[in-house]
Amino acid sequence: MQQQDSKIPKFIRQISVVGLGEVSSPPDCHSFQVCIRSSKENIDDVKNSVTRRLSYIEQVVKNCEFNKETKLEVYKTFSREEKLNTLVADIKLTFSNLKTCDELRNLLIEKLDSNAVDVGPVQLYHSLQNVEKLRLSASLLAIDNAKKKASAMAETMNQYLGRPLMVHEEKTHEWFGLLPNSSPEKEFNSFRQQQIKLTTKNVKCEIHAQFELLPKDQI
């Protein structure tokens, strides 16, 4: 008599579920640009004019509460047309704190000569690290929700939830601002609140998971 092969896998009872995870985050980067321009016949006067204003901006940033989290980038462009020398310094200031960004921008507008300095509007956006963190959070939340759903279904059938057999990310949807078909912003919201809302990033992840089902008498 031929002995039955003990290596033949037994039938595994399983349960399949879909899990959803949705997370959102406001922008973590806030920046504005400052353009300093000076045009004179004497090149030293041009350099001194731009350097003086640039030094003031650097000092203001250094004195701010969140100076270690503030990034300052400077790009200089020099040109000459006939006897007129022109030096342009483009400064990009990036902040992790929106309140500090607004306060410093307002201060520079107040203190610097508008004829020589142009202060641009505040831009809100997401760093690559923030986006990746958001995507990971959505995936992990979807897996957690799938496990909770499967566990509840197993309990209803008087079973225990066993080990995961398969987890597959089906699709991910990303968008900014309001959900589709959502009501518009209330009129009393400030411009900055609306700007934050419109640049808030949302990530929705859908996963398909399979878990082993175990009878309670085998536990």
PDB file of C-alpha atoms in Angstrom:
ATOM      1  CA  MET A   1       0.000   0.000   0.000  1.00  0.00           C
ATOM      2  CA  GLN A   2       1.374   3.423  -1.001  1.00  0.00           C
ATOM      3  CA  GLN A   3       1.738   5.787   1.935  1.00  0.00           C
ATOM      4  CA  GLN A   4       0.049   9.204   1.571  1.00  0.00           C
ATOM      5  CA  ASP A   5       2.507  12.052   0.991  1.00  0.00           C
ATOM      6  CA  SER A   6       2.515  14.184   4.141  1.00  0.00           C
ATOM      7  CA  LYS A   7       3.913  17.125   2.169  1.00  0.00           C
ATOM      8  CA  ILE A   8       0.675  17.689   0.229  1.00  0.00           C
ATOM      9  CA  PRO A   9      -0.593  21.073   1.467  1.00  0.00           C
ATOM     10  CA  LYS A  10      -3.855  21.119   3.342  1.00  0.00           C
ATOM     11  CA  PHE A  11      -6.751  23.274   2.215  1.00  0.00           C
ATOM     12  CA  ILE A  12      -6.432  26.728   3.779  1.00  0.00           C
ATOM     13  CA  ARG A  13      -9.644  28.516   4.617  1.00  0.00           C
ATOM     14  CA  GLN A  14      -9.271  32.174   3.963  1.00  0.00           C
ATOM     15  CA  ILE A  15     -11.086  35.469   3.932  1.00  0.00           C
ATOM     16  CA  SER A  16     -10.564  38.316   1.433  1.00  0.00           C
ATOM     17  CA  VAL A  17     -11.310  41.934   2.236  1.00  0.00           C
ATOM     18  CA  VAL A  18     -10.773  45.406   0.825  1.00  0.00           C
ATOM     19  CA  GLY A  19      -9.358  48.085   3.114  1.00  0.00           C
ATOM     20  CA  LEU A  20      -9.421  51.841   2.602  1.00  0.00           C
ATOM     21  CA  GLY A  21      -7.128  54.442   4.120  1.00  0.00           C
ATOM     22  CA  GLU A  22      -7.504  58.175   3.642  1.00  0.00           C
ATOM     23  CA  VAL A  23      -5.217  60.837   5.126  1.00  0.00           C
ATOM     24  CA  SER A  24      -4.560  64.507   4.502  1.00  0.00           C
ATOM     25  CA  SER A  25      -1.925  67.068   5.408  1.00  0.00           C
ATOM     26  CA  PRO A  26      -1.572  70.836   5.041  1.00  0.00           C
ATOM     27  CA  PRO A  27       1.529  72.064   3.195  1.00  0.00           C
ATOM     28  CA  ASP A  28       4.719  71.915   5.243  1.00  0.00           C
ATOM     29  CA  CYS A  29       6.705  74.443   3.175  1.00  0.00           C
ATOM     30  CA  HIS A  30       5.945  78.161   2.959  1.00  0.00           C
ATOM     31  CA  SER A  31       8.029  80.517   0.870  1.00  0.00           C
ATOM     32  CA  PHE A  32       8.188  83.881  -0.817  1.00  0.00           C
ATOM     33  CA  GLN A  33      10.701  85.592  -3.052  1.00  0.00           C
ATOM     34  CA  VAL A  34      12.388  88.966  -2.740  1.00  0.00           C
ATOM     35  CA  CYS A  35      13.956  90.729  -5.698  1.00  0.00           C
ATOM     36  CA  ILE A  36      16.544  93.463  -5.034  1.00  0.00           C
ATOM     37  CA  ARG A  37      17.505  95.597  -8.022  1.00  0.00           C
ATOM     38  CA  SER A  38      20.012  98.414  -8.355  1.00  0.00           C
ATOM     39  CA  SER A  39      21.082 100.280 -11.508  1.00  0.00           C
ATOM     40  CA  LYS A  40      23.847 102.901 -11.382  1.00  0.00           C
ATOM     41  CA  GLU A  41      26.812 104.055 -13.405  1.00  0.00           C
ATOM     42  CA  ASN A  42      29.232 103.273 -10.598  1.00  0.00           C
ATOM     43  CA  ILE A  43      29.519  99.516 -10.132  1.00  0.00           C
ATOM     44  CA  ASP A  44      30.617  99.816  -6.495  1.00  0.00           C
ATOM     45  CA  ASP A  45      27.500 101.830  -5.704  1.00  0.00           C
ATOM     46  CA  VAL A  46      25.407  99.096  -7.298  1.00  0.00           C
ATOM     47  CA  LYS A  47      27.067  96.379  -5.227  1.00  0.00           C
ATOM     48  CA  ASN A  48      26.812  98.372  -2.006  1.00  0.00           C
ATOM     49  CA  SER A  49      23.124  99.081  -2.558  1.00  0.00           C
ATOM     50  CA  VAL A  50      22.245  95.432  -3.105  1.00  0.00           C
ATOM     51  CA  THR A  51      24.582  94.144  -0.392  1.00  0.00           C
ATOM     52  CA  ARG A  52      23.159  96.526   2.205  1.00  0.00           C
ATOM     53  CA  ARG A  53      19.588  95.367   1.640  1.00  0.00           C
ATOM     54  CA  LEU A  54      20.602  91.724   1.386  1.00  0.00           C
ATOM     55  CA  SER A  55      22.478  91.956   4.699  1.00  0.00           C
ATOM     56  CA  TYR A  56      19.381  93.425   6.323  1.00  0.00           C
ATOM     57  CA  ILE A  57      17.255  90.509   5.100  1.00  0.00           C
ATOM     58  CA  GLU A  58      19.815  87.979   6.337  1.00  0.00           C
ATOM     59  CA  GLN A  59      19.903  89.667   9.746  1.00  0.00           C
ATOM     60  CA  VAL A  60      16.113  89.646  10.004  1.00  0.00           C
ATOM     61  CA  VAL A  61      16.064  85.919   9.237  1.00  0.00           C
ATOM     62  CA  LYS A  62      18.846  85.275  11.746  1.00  0.00           C
ATOM     63  CA  ASN A  63      16.895  87.040  14.486  1.00  0.00           C
ATOM     64  CA  CYS A  64      13.622  85.200  13.871  1.00  0.00           C
ATOM     65  CA  GLU A  65      12.446  82.523  16.287  1.00  0.00           C
ATOM     66  CA  PHE A  66      12.602  79.689  13.752  1.00  0.00           C
ATOM     67  CA  ASN A  67      15.824  80.719  12.018  1.00  0.00           C
ATOM     68  CA  LYS A  68      17.233  77.163  12.099  1.00  0.00           C
ATOM     69  CA  GLU A  69      14.220  75.967  10.102  1.00  0.00           C
ATOM     70  CA  THR A  70      14.422  78.828   7.610  1.00  0.00           C
ATOM     71  CA  LYS A  71      16.223  78.383   4.311  1.00  0.00           C
ATOM     72  CA  LEU A  72      17.597  81.360   2.398  1.00  0.00           C
ATOM     73  CA  GLU A  73      18.798  81.048  -1.196  1.00  0.00           C
ATOM     74  CA  VAL A  74      20.372  83.923  -3.141  1.00  0.00           C
ATOM     75  CA  TYR A  75      20.896  84.192  -6.887  1.00  0.00           C
ATOM     76  CA  LYS A  76      22.690  87.240  -8.320  1.00  0.00           C
ATOM     77  CA  THR A  77      22.609  88.458 -11.914  1.00  0.00           C
ATOM     78  CA  PHE A  78      24.810  91.274 -13.231  1.00  0.00           C
ATOM     79  CA  SER A  79      24.308  93.114 -16.514  1.00  0.00           C
ATOM     80  CA  ARG A  80      25.643  96.245 -18.211  1.00  0.00           C
ATOM     81  CA  GLU A  81      23.915  98.405 -20.809  1.00  0.00           C
ATOM     82  CA  GLU A  82      26.035 101.261 -22.102  1.00  0.00           C
ATOM     83  CA  LYS A  83      27.181 103.087 -18.933  1.00  0.00           C
ATOM     84  CA  LEU A  84      24.490 101.673 -16.667  1.00  0.00           C
ATOM     85  CA  ASN A  85      25.383  98.736 -14.403  1.00  0.00           C
ATOM     86  CA  THR A  86      22.550  96.611 -13.033  1.00  0.00           C
ATOM     87  CA  LEU A  87      22.714  94.020 -10.279  1.00  0.00           C
ATOM     88  CA  VAL A  88      19.695  91.884  -9.410  1.00  0.00           C
ATOM     89  CA  ALA A  89      19.575  89.629  -6.355  1.00  0.00           C
ATOM     90  CA  ASP A  90      16.747  87.085  -6.238  1.00  0.00           C
ATOM     91  CA  ILE A  91      16.213  85.722  -2.747  1.00  0.00           C
ATOM     92  CA  LYS A  92      13.998  82.763  -1.949  1.00  0.00           C
ATOM     93  CA  LEU A  93      13.030  82.334   1.693  1.00  0.00           C
ATOM     94  CA  THR A  94      11.496  79.014   2.757  1.00  0.00           C
ATOM     95  CA  PHE A  95       9.915  78.454   6.176  1.00  0.00           C
ATOM     96  CA  SER A  96       8.475  75.493   8.034  1.00  0.00           C
ATOM     97  CA  ASN A  97       6.343  77.853  10.121  1.00  0.00           C
ATOM     98  CA  LEU A  98       3.646  79.772   8.221  1.00  0.00           C
ATOM     99  CA  LYS A  99       3.181  82.434  10.894  1.00  0.00           C
ATOM    100  CA  THR A 100       6.891  83.286  10.804  1.00  0.00           C
ATOM    101  CA  CYS A 101       6.763  83.406   7.014  1.00  0.00           C
ATOM    102  CA  ASP A 102       3.907  85.923   7.059  1.00  0.00           C
ATOM    103  CA  GLU A 103       5.466  88.042   9.799  1.00  0.00           C
ATOM    104  CA  LEU A 104       8.852  88.318   8.068  1.00  0.00           C
ATOM    105  CA  ARG A 105       7.267  89.078   4.732  1.00  0.00           C
ATOM    106  CA  ASN A 106       5.171  91.868   6.266  1.00  0.00           C
ATOM    107  CA  LEU A 107       8.257  93.284   7.985  1.00  0.00           C
ATOM    108  CA  LEU A 108      10.277  93.353   4.761  1.00  0.00           C
ATOM    109  CA  ILE A 109       7.450  95.074   2.901  1.00  0.00           C
ATOM    110  CA  GLU A 110       7.294  97.684   5.650  1.00  0.00           C
ATOM    111  CA  LYS A 111      11.035  98.335   5.984  1.00  0.00           C
ATOM    112  CA  LEU A 112      12.442  97.986   2.474  1.00  0.00           C
ATOM    113  CA  ASP A 113      12.161 100.553  -0.303  1.00  0.00           C
ATOM    114  CA  SER A 114       9.506  99.366  -2.749  1.00  0.00           C
ATOM    115  CA  ASN A 115      11.300 101.179  -5.583  1.00  0.00           C
ATOM    116  CA  ALA A 116      14.324  98.914  -5.197  1.00  0.00           C
ATOM    117  CA  VAL A 117      12.836  95.798  -3.624  1.00  0.00           C
ATOM    118  CA  ASP A 118       9.917  93.659  -4.745  1.00  0.00           C
ATOM    119  CA  VAL A 119       8.445  91.183  -2.233  1.00  0.00           C
ATOM    120  CA  GLY A 120       6.398  88.410  -3.822  1.00  0.00           C
ATOM    121  CA  PRO A 121       3.353  86.545  -2.463  1.00  0.00           C
ATOM    122  CA  VAL A 122       3.562  83.558  -0.125  1.00  0.00           C
ATOM    123  CA  GLN A 123       3.565  80.171  -1.847  1.00  0.00           C
ATOM    124  CA  LEU A 124       2.471  77.008  -0.029  1.00  0.00           C
ATOM    125  CA  TYR A 125       3.636  73.562  -1.108  1.00  0.00           C
ATOM    126  CA  HIS A 126       4.652  70.100   0.106  1.00  0.00           C
ATOM    127  CA  SER A 127       8.151  68.760   0.535  1.00  0.00           C
ATOM    128  CA  LEU A 128       8.959  65.381  -1.017  1.00  0.00           C
ATOM    129  CA  GLN A 129       9.403  63.940   2.483  1.00  0.00           C
ATOM    130  CA  ASN A 130       5.919  65.079   3.475  1.00  0.00           C
ATOM    131  CA  VAL A 131       4.347  63.534   0.368  1.00  0.00           C
ATOM    132  CA  GLU A 132       6.106  60.193   0.896  1.00  0.00           C
ATOM    133  CA  LYS A 133       5.106  60.160   4.560  1.00  0.00           C
ATOM    134  CA  LEU A 134       1.494  60.846   3.586  1.00  0.00           C
ATOM    135  CA  ARG A 135       1.431  58.014   1.046  1.00  0.00           C
ATOM    136  CA  LEU A 136       2.895  55.574   3.557  1.00  0.00           C
ATOM    137  CA  SER A 137       0.366  56.616   6.211  1.00  0.00           C
ATOM    138  CA  ALA A 138      -2.520  56.020   3.792  1.00  0.00           C
ATOM    139  CA  SER A 139      -1.219  52.538   2.920  1.00  0.00           C
ATOM    140  CA  LEU A 140      -0.682  51.530   6.547  1.00  0.00           C
ATOM    141  CA  LEU A 141      -4.113  52.835   7.527  1.00  0.00           C
ATOM    142  CA  ALA A 142      -5.717  50.844   4.699  1.00  0.00           C
ATOM    143  CA  ILE A 143      -3.962  47.673   5.884  1.00  0.00           C
ATOM    144  CA  ASP A 144      -5.025  48.291   9.479  1.00  0.00           C
ATOM    145  CA  ASN A 145      -8.641  48.868   8.419  1.00  0.00           C
ATOM    146  CA  ALA A 146      -8.577  45.707   6.299  1.00  0.00           C
ATOM    147  CA  LYS A 147      -7.325  43.684   9.249  1.00  0.00           C
ATOM    148  CA  LYS A 148     -10.002  45.108  11.554  1.00  0.00           C
ATOM    149  CA  LYS A 149     -12.718  44.357   8.987  1.00  0.00           C
ATOM    150  CA  ALA A 150     -11.477  40.802   8.464  1.00  0.00           C
ATOM    151  CA  SER A 151     -11.254  40.227  12.212  1.00  0.00           C
ATOM    152  CA  ALA A 152     -14.836  41.405  12.731  1.00  0.00           C
ATOM    153  CA  MET A 153     -16.081  39.177   9.892  1.00  0.00           C
ATOM    154  CA  ALA A 154     -14.202  36.178  11.280  1.00  0.00           C
ATOM    155  CA  GLU A 155     -15.709  36.763  14.718  1.00  0.00           C
ATOM    156  CA  THR A 156     -19.188  36.867  13.196  1.00  0.00           C
ATOM    157  CA  MET A 157     -18.543  33.435  11.662  1.00  0.00           C
ATOM    158  CA  ASN A 158     -17.215  32.120  14.984  1.00  0.00           C
ATOM    159  CA  GLN A 159     -13.687  31.916  13.581  1.00  0.00           C
ATOM    160  CA  TYR A 160     -10.325  33.374  14.489  1.00  0.00           C
ATOM    161  CA  LEU A 161      -8.297  35.506  12.118  1.00  0.00           C
ATOM    162  CA  GLY A 162      -4.985  33.899  11.258  1.00  0.00           C
ATOM    163  CA  ARG A 163      -1.868  35.083   9.492  1.00  0.00           C
ATOM    164  CA  PRO A 164      -2.004  37.344   6.441  1.00  0.00           C
ATOM    165  CA  LEU A 165      -1.651  35.403   3.191  1.00  0.00           C
ATOM    166  CA  MET A 166      -1.524  38.295   0.744  1.00  0.00           C
ATOM    167  CA  VAL A 167      -1.661  42.092   0.755  1.00  0.00           C
ATOM    168  CA  HIS A 168      -1.897  43.977  -2.519  1.00  0.00           C
ATOM    169  CA  GLU A 169      -2.250  47.710  -3.086  1.00  0.00           C
ATOM    170  CA  GLU A 170      -5.021  48.092  -5.660  1.00  0.00           C
ATOM    171  CA  LYS A 171      -5.012  51.825  -6.310  1.00  0.00           C
ATOM    172  CA  THR A 172      -4.090  55.182  -4.847  1.00  0.00           C
ATOM    173  CA  HIS A 173      -5.845  58.475  -5.488  1.00  0.00           C
ATOM    174  CA  GLU A 174      -4.243  61.844  -4.684  1.00  0.00           C
ATOM    175  CA  TRP A 175      -5.730  65.310  -4.900  1.00  0.00           C
ATOM    176  CA  PHE A 176      -5.480  68.803  -3.457  1.00  0.00           C
ATOM    177  CA  GLY A 177      -8.126  70.819  -1.666  1.00  0.00           C
ATOM    178  CA  LEU A 178     -11.754  69.882  -1.339  1.00  0.00           C
ATOM    179  CA  LEU A 179     -13.211  66.468  -2.000  1.00  0.00           C
ATOM    180  CA  PRO A 180     -15.145  66.089  -5.257  1.00  0.00           C
ATOM    181  CA  ASN A 181     -18.741  67.361  -4.891  1.00  0.00           C
ATOM    182  CA  SER A 182     -17.897  69.039  -1.572  1.00  0.00           C
ATOM    183  CA  SER A 183     -19.520  72.315  -0.627  1.00  0.00           C
ATOM    184  CA  PRO A 184     -17.476  75.464  -1.409  1.00  0.00           C
ATOM    185  CA  GLU A 185     -15.543  77.347   1.234  1.00  0.00           C
ATOM    186  CA  LYS A 186     -17.545  79.568   3.550  1.00  0.00           C
ATOM    187  CA  GLU A 187     -17.391  83.231   2.710  1.00  0.00           C
ATOM    188  CA  PHE A 188     -16.052  84.241   6.119  1.00  0.00           C
ATOM    189  CA  ASN A 189     -12.870  82.173   5.733  1.00  0.00           C
ATOM    190  CA  SER A 190      -9.754  84.281   5.333  1.00  0.00           C
ATOM    191  CA  PHE A 191      -7.624  84.231   2.202  1.00  0.00           C
ATOM    192  CA  ARG A 192      -4.871  82.359   4.051  1.00  0.00           C
ATOM    193  CA  GLN A 193      -7.343  79.715   5.312  1.00  0.00           C
ATOM    194  CA  GLN A 194      -8.596  79.194   1.786  1.00  0.00           C
ATOM    195  CA  GLN A 195      -5.027  78.975   0.491  1.00  0.00           C
ATOM    196  CA  ILE A 196      -4.162  76.307   3.078  1.00  0.00           C
ATOM    197  CA  LYS A 197      -7.316  74.362   2.256  1.00  0.00           C
ATOM    198  CA  LEU A 198      -6.675  74.452  -1.481  1.00  0.00           C
ATOM    199  CA  THR A 199      -3.076  73.252  -1.043  1.00  0.00           C
ATOM    200  CA  THR A 200      -3.898  70.529   1.491  1.00  0.00           C
ATOM    201  CA  LYS A 201      -2.897  67.189  -0.015  1.00  0.00           C
ATOM    202  CA  ASN A 202      -5.193  64.183   0.320  1.00  0.00           C
ATOM    203  CA  VAL A 203      -4.224  60.568  -0.319  1.00  0.00           C
ATOM    204  CA  LYS A 204      -6.667  57.658  -0.496  1.00  0.00           C
ATOM    205  CA  CYS A 205      -5.340  54.117  -0.726  1.00  0.00           C
ATOM    206  CA  GLU A 206      -7.253  50.903  -1.440  1.00  0.00           C
ATOM    207  CA  ILE A 207      -5.706  47.530  -0.628  1.00  0.00           C
ATOM    208  CA  HIS A 208      -6.837  43.928  -1.103  1.00  0.00           C
ATOM    209  CA  ALA A 209      -5.867  41.519   1.654  1.00  0.00           C
ATOM    210  CA  GLN A 210      -6.322  37.813   2.323  1.00  0.00           C
ATOM    211  CA  PHE A 211      -6.105  36.262   5.783  1.00  0.00           C
ATOM    212  CA  GLU A 212      -6.173  32.711   7.020  1.00  0.00           C
ATOM    213  CA  LEU A 213      -9.323  31.619   8.872  1.00  0.00           C
ATOM    214  CA  LEU A 214      -8.867  29.361  11.890  1.00  0.00           C
ATOM    215  CA  PRO A 215     -11.621  27.480  13.739  1.00  0.00           C
ATOM    216  CA  LYS A 216     -11.791  28.417  17.387  1.00  0.00           C
ATOM    217  CA  ASP A 217     -11.320  24.806  18.428  1.00  0.00           C
ATOM    218  CA  GLN A 218      -7.830  24.861  16.852  1.00  0.00           C
ATOM    219  CA  ILE A 219      -6.619  27.793  18.939  1.00  0.00           C
TER     220      ILE A 219
END
